[in-house]
Short mmCIF file of N, CA, C and O in Angstrom, two decimals:
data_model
loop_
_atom_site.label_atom_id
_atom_site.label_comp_id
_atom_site.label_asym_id
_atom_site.label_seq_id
_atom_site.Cartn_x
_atom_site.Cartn_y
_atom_site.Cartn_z
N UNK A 162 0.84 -1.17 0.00
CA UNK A 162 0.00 0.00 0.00
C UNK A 162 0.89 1.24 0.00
O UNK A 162 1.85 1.27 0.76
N UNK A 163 0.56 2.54 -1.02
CA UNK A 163 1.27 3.36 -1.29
C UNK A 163 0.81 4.10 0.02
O UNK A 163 -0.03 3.76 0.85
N UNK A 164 1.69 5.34 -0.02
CA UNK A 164 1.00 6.52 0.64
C UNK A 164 -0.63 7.10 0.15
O UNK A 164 -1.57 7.28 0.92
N UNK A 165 -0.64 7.36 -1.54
CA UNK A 165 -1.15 7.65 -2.33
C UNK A 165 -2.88 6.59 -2.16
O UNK A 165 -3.95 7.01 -2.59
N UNK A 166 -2.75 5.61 -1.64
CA UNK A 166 -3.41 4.69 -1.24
C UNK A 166 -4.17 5.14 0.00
O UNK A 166 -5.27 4.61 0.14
N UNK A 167 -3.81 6.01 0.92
CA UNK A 167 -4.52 6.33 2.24
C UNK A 167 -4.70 7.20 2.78
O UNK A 167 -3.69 7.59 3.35
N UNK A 168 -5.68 7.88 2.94
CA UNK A 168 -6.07 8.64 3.41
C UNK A 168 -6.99 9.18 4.67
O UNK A 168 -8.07 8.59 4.77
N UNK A 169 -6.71 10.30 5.70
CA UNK A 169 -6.73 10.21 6.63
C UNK A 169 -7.24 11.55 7.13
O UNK A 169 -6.34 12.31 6.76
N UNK A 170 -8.04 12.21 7.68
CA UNK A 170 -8.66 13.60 8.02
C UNK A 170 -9.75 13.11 9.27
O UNK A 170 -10.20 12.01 9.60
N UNK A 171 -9.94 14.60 9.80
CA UNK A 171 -10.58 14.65 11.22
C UNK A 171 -12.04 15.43 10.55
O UNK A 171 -12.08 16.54 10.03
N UNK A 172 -13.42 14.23 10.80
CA UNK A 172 -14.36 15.47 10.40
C UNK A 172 -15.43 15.28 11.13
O UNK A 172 -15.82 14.31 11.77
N UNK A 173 -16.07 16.95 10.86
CA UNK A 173 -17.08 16.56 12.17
C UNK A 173 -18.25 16.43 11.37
O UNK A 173 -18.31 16.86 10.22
N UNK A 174 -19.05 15.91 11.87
CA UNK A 174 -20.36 15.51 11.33
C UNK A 174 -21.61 16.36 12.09
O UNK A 174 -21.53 16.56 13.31
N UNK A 175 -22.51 16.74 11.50
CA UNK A 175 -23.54 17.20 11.65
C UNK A 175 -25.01 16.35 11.87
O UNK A 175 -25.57 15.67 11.01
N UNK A 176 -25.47 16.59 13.32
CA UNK A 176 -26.46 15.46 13.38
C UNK A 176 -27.31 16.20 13.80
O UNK A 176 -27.95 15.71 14.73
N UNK A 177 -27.78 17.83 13.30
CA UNK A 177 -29.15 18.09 13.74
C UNK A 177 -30.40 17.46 13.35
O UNK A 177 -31.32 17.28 14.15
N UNK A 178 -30.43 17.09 11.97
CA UNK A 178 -31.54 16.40 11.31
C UNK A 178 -31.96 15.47 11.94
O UNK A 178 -33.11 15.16 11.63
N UNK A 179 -31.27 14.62 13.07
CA UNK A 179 -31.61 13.74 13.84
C UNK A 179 -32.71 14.31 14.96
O UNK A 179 -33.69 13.68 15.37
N UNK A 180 -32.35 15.57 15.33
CA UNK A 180 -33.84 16.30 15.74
C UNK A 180 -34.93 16.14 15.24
O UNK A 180 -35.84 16.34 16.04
N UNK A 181 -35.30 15.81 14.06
CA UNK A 181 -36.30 15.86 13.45
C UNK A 181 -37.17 15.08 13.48
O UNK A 181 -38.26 15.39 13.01
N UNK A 182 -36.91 13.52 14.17
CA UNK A 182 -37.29 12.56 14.34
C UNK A 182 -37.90 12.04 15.52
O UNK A 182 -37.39 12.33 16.61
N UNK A 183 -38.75 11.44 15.48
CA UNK A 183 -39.52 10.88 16.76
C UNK A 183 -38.31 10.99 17.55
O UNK A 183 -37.16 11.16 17.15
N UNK A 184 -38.85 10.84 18.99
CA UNK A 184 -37.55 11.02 20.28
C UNK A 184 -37.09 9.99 19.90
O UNK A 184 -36.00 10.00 19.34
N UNK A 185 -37.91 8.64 20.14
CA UNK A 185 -37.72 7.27 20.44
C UNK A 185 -36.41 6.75 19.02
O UNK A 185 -35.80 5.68 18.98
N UNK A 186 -36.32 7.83 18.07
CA UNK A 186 -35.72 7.26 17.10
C UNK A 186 -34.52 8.11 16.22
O UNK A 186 -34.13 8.02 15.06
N UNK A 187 -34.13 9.04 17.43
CA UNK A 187 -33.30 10.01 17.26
C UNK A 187 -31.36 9.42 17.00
O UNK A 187 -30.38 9.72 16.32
N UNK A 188 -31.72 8.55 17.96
CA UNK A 188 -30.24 7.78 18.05
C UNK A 188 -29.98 7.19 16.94
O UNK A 188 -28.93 7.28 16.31
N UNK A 189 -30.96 6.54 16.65
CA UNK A 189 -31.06 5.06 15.13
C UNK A 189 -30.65 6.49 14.13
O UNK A 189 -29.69 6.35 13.37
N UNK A 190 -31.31 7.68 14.15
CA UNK A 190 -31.12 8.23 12.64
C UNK A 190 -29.86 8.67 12.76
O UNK A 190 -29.18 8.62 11.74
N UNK A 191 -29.13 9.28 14.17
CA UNK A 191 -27.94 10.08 14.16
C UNK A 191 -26.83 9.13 13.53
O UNK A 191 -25.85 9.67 13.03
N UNK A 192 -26.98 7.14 13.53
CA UNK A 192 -25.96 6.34 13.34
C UNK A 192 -26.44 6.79 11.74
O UNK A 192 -25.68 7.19 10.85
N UNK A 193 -27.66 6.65 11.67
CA UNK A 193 -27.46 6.37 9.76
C UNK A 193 -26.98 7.67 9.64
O UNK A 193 -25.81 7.42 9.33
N UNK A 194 -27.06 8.91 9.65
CA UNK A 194 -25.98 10.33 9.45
C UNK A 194 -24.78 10.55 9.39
O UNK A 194 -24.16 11.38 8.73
N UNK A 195 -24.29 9.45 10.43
CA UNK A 195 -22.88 9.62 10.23
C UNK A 195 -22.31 8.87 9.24
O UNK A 195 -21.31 9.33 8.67
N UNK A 196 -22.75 7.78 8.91
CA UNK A 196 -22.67 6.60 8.16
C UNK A 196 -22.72 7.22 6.76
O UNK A 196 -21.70 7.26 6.07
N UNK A 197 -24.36 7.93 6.14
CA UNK A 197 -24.29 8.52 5.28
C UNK A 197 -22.76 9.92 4.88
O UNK A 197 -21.90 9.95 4.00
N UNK A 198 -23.04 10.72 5.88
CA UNK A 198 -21.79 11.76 5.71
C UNK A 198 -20.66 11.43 5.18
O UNK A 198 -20.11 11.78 4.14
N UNK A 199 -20.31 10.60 6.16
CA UNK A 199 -18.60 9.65 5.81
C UNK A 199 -18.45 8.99 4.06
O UNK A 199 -17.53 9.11 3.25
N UNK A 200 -19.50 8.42 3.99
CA UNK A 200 -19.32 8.10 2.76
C UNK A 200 -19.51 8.78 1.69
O UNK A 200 -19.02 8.57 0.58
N UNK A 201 -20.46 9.90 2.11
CA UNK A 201 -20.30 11.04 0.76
C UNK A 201 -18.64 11.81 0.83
O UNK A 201 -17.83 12.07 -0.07
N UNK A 202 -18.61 11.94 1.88
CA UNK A 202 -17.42 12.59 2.30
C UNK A 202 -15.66 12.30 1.66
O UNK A 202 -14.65 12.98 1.45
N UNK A 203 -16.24 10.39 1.49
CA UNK A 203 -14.94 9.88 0.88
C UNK A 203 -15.48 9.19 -0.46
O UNK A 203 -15.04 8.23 -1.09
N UNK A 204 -16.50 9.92 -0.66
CA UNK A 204 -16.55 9.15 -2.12
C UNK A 204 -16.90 7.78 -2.15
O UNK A 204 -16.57 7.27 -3.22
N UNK A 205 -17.65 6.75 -1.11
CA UNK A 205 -17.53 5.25 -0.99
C UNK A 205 -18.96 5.00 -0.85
O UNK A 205 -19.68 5.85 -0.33
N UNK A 206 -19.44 3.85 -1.30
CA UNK A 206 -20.46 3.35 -0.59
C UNK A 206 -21.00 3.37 0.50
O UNK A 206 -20.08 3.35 1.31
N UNK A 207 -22.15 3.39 1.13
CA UNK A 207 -22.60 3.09 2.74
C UNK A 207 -22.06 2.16 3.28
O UNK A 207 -21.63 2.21 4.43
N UNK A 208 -21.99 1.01 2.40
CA UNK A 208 -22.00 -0.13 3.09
C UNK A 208 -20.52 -0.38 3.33
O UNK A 208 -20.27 -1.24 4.18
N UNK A 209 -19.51 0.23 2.72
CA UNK A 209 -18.09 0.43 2.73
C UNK A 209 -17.81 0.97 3.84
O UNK A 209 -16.66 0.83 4.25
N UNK A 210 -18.69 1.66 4.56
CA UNK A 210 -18.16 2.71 5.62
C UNK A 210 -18.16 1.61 7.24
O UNK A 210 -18.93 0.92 7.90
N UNK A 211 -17.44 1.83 7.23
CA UNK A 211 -17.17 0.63 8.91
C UNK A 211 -17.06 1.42 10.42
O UNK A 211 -16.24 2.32 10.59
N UNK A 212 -17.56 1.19 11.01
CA UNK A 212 -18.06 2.14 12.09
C UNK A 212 -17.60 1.79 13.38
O UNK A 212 -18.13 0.83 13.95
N UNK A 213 -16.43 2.58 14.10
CA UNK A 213 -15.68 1.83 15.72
C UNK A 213 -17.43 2.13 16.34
O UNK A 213 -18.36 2.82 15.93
N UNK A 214 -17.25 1.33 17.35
CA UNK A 214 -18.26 0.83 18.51
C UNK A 214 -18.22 2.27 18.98
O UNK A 214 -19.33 2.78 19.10
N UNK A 215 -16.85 3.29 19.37
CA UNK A 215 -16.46 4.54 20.43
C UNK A 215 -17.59 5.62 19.88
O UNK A 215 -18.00 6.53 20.60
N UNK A 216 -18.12 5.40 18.28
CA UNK A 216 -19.48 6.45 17.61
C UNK A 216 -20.34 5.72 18.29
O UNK A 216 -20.91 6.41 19.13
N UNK A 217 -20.70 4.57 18.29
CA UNK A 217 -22.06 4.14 19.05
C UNK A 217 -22.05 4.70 20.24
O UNK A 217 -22.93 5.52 20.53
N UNK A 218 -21.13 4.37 21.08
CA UNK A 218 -20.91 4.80 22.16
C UNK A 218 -21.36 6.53 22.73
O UNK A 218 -21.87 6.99 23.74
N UNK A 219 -20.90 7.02 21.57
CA UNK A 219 -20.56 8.58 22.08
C UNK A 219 -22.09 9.08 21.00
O UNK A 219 -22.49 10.24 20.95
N UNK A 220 -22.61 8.13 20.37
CA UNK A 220 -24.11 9.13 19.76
C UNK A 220 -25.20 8.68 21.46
O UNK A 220 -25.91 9.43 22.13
N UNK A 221 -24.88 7.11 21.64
CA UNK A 221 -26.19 6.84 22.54
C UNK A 221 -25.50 6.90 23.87
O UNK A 221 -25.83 6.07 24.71
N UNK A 222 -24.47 7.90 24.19
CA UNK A 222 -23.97 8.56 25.77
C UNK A 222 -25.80 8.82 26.71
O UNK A 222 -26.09 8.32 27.80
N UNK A 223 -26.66 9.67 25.89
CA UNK A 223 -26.76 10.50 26.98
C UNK A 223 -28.71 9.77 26.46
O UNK A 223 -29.75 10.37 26.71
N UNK A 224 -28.62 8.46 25.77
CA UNK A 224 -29.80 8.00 25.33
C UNK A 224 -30.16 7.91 24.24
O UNK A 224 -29.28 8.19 23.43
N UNK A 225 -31.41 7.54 23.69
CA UNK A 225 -31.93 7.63 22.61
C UNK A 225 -32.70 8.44 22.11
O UNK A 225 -32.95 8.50 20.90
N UNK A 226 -33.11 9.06 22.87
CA UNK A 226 -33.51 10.62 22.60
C UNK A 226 -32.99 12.03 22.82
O UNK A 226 -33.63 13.08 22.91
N UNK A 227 -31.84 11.85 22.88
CA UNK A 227 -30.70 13.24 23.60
C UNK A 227 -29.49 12.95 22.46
O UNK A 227 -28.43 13.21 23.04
N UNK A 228 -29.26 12.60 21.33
CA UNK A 228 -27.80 12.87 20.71
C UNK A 228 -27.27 13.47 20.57
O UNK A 228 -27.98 14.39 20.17
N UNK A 229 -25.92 13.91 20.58
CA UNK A 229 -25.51 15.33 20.12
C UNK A 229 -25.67 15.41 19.00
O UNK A 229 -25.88 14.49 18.21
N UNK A 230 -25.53 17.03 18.70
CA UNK A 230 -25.83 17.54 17.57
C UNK A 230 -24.97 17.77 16.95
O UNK A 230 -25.39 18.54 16.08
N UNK A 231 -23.16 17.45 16.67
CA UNK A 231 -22.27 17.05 15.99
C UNK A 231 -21.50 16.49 16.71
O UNK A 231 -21.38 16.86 17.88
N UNK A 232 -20.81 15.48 16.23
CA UNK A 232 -19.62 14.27 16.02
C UNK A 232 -18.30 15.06 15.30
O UNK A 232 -18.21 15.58 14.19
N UNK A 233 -17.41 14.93 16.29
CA UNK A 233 -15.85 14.58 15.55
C UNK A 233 -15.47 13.29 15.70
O UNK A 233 -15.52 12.61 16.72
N UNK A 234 -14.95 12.88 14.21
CA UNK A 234 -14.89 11.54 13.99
C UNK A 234 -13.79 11.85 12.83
O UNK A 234 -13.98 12.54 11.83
N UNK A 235 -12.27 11.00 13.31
CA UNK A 235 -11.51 10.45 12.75
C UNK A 235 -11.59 9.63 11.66
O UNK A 235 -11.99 8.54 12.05
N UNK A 236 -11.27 9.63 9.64
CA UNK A 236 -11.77 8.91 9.11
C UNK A 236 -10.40 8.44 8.36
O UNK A 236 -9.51 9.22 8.00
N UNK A 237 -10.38 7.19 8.20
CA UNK A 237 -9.37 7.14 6.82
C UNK A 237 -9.94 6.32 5.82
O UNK A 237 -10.83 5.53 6.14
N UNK A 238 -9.64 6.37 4.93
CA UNK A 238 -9.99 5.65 3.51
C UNK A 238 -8.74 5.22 2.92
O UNK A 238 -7.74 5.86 2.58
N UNK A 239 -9.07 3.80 2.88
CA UNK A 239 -8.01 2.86 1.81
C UNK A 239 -8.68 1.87 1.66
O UNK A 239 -9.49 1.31 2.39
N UNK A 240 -8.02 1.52 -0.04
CA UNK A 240 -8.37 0.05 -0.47
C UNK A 240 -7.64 -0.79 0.04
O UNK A 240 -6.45 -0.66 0.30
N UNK A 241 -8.49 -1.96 0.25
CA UNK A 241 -8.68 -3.41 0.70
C UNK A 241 -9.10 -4.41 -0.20
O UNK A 241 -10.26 -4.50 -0.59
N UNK A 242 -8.28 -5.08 -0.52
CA UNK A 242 -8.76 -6.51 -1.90
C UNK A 242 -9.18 -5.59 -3.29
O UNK A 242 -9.87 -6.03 -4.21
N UNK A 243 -8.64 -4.29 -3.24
CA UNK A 243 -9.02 -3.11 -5.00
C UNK A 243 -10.36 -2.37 -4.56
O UNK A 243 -10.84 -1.45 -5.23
N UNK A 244 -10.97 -2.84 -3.32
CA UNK A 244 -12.13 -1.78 -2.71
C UNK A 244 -12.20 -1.07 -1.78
O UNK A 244 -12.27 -1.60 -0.67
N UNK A 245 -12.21 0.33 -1.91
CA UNK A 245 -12.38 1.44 -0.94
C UNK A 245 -13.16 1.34 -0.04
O UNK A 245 -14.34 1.11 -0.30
N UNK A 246 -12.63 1.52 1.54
CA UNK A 246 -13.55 1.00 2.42
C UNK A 246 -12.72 2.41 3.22
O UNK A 246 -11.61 2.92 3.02
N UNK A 247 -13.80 2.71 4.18
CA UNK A 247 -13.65 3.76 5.07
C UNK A 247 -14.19 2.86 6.50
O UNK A 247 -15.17 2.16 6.75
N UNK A 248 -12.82 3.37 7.35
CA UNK A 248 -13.08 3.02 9.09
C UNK A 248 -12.33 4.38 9.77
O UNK A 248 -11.23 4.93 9.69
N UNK A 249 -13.75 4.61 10.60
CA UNK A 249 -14.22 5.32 11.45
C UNK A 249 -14.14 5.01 13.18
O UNK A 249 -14.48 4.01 13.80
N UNK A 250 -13.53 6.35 13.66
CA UNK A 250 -13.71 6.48 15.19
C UNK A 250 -13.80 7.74 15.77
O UNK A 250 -13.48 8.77 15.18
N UNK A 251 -14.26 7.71 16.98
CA UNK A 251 -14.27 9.12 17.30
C UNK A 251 -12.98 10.09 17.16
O UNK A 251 -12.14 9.53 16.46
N UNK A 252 -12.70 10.93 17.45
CA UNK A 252 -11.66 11.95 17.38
C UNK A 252 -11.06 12.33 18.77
O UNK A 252 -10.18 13.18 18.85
#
């Protein structure tokens, strides 16, 4: 793996839209937000985007109806077997 191969940046994510949602289902949307972001972010699929446990952790801290309203989250992107996959952790 080159240098040219990996890539690595600190970003924060935006999870107000997760307000928008039933209480009961504020947490579930803030994971799909970050999930979505990251991968627009690096250009990859959803399903490419791999997620540390420390985001679960730090969206459902304070419940499922209380998330914060942005995430810093550590991302890098490199291929694996010729496919771009992005793994994620907090910052």
């Amino acid at each position: 793996m080159s240098a040219s191969d990996f890539e690595e940046r600190v970003v924060t994510v935006p999870l107000r839209k997760a307000k928008a949602e039933a209480s009961g289902q504020r947490a579930d949307k803030a994971m799909t937000l970050v999930r979505e972001h990251l991968a627009k972010q690096f250009a990859v699929d959803e399903a490419d985007v791999r997620l540390d446990p420390s985001i679960n952790e730090a969206v459902w801290e304070r419940g499922r109806s209380k998330p914060p309203s942005k995430l810093r989250v550590r991302a890098a992107r490199f291929d694996e077997e010729g496919e771009p996959v992005v793994e994620a952790e907090t910052a």
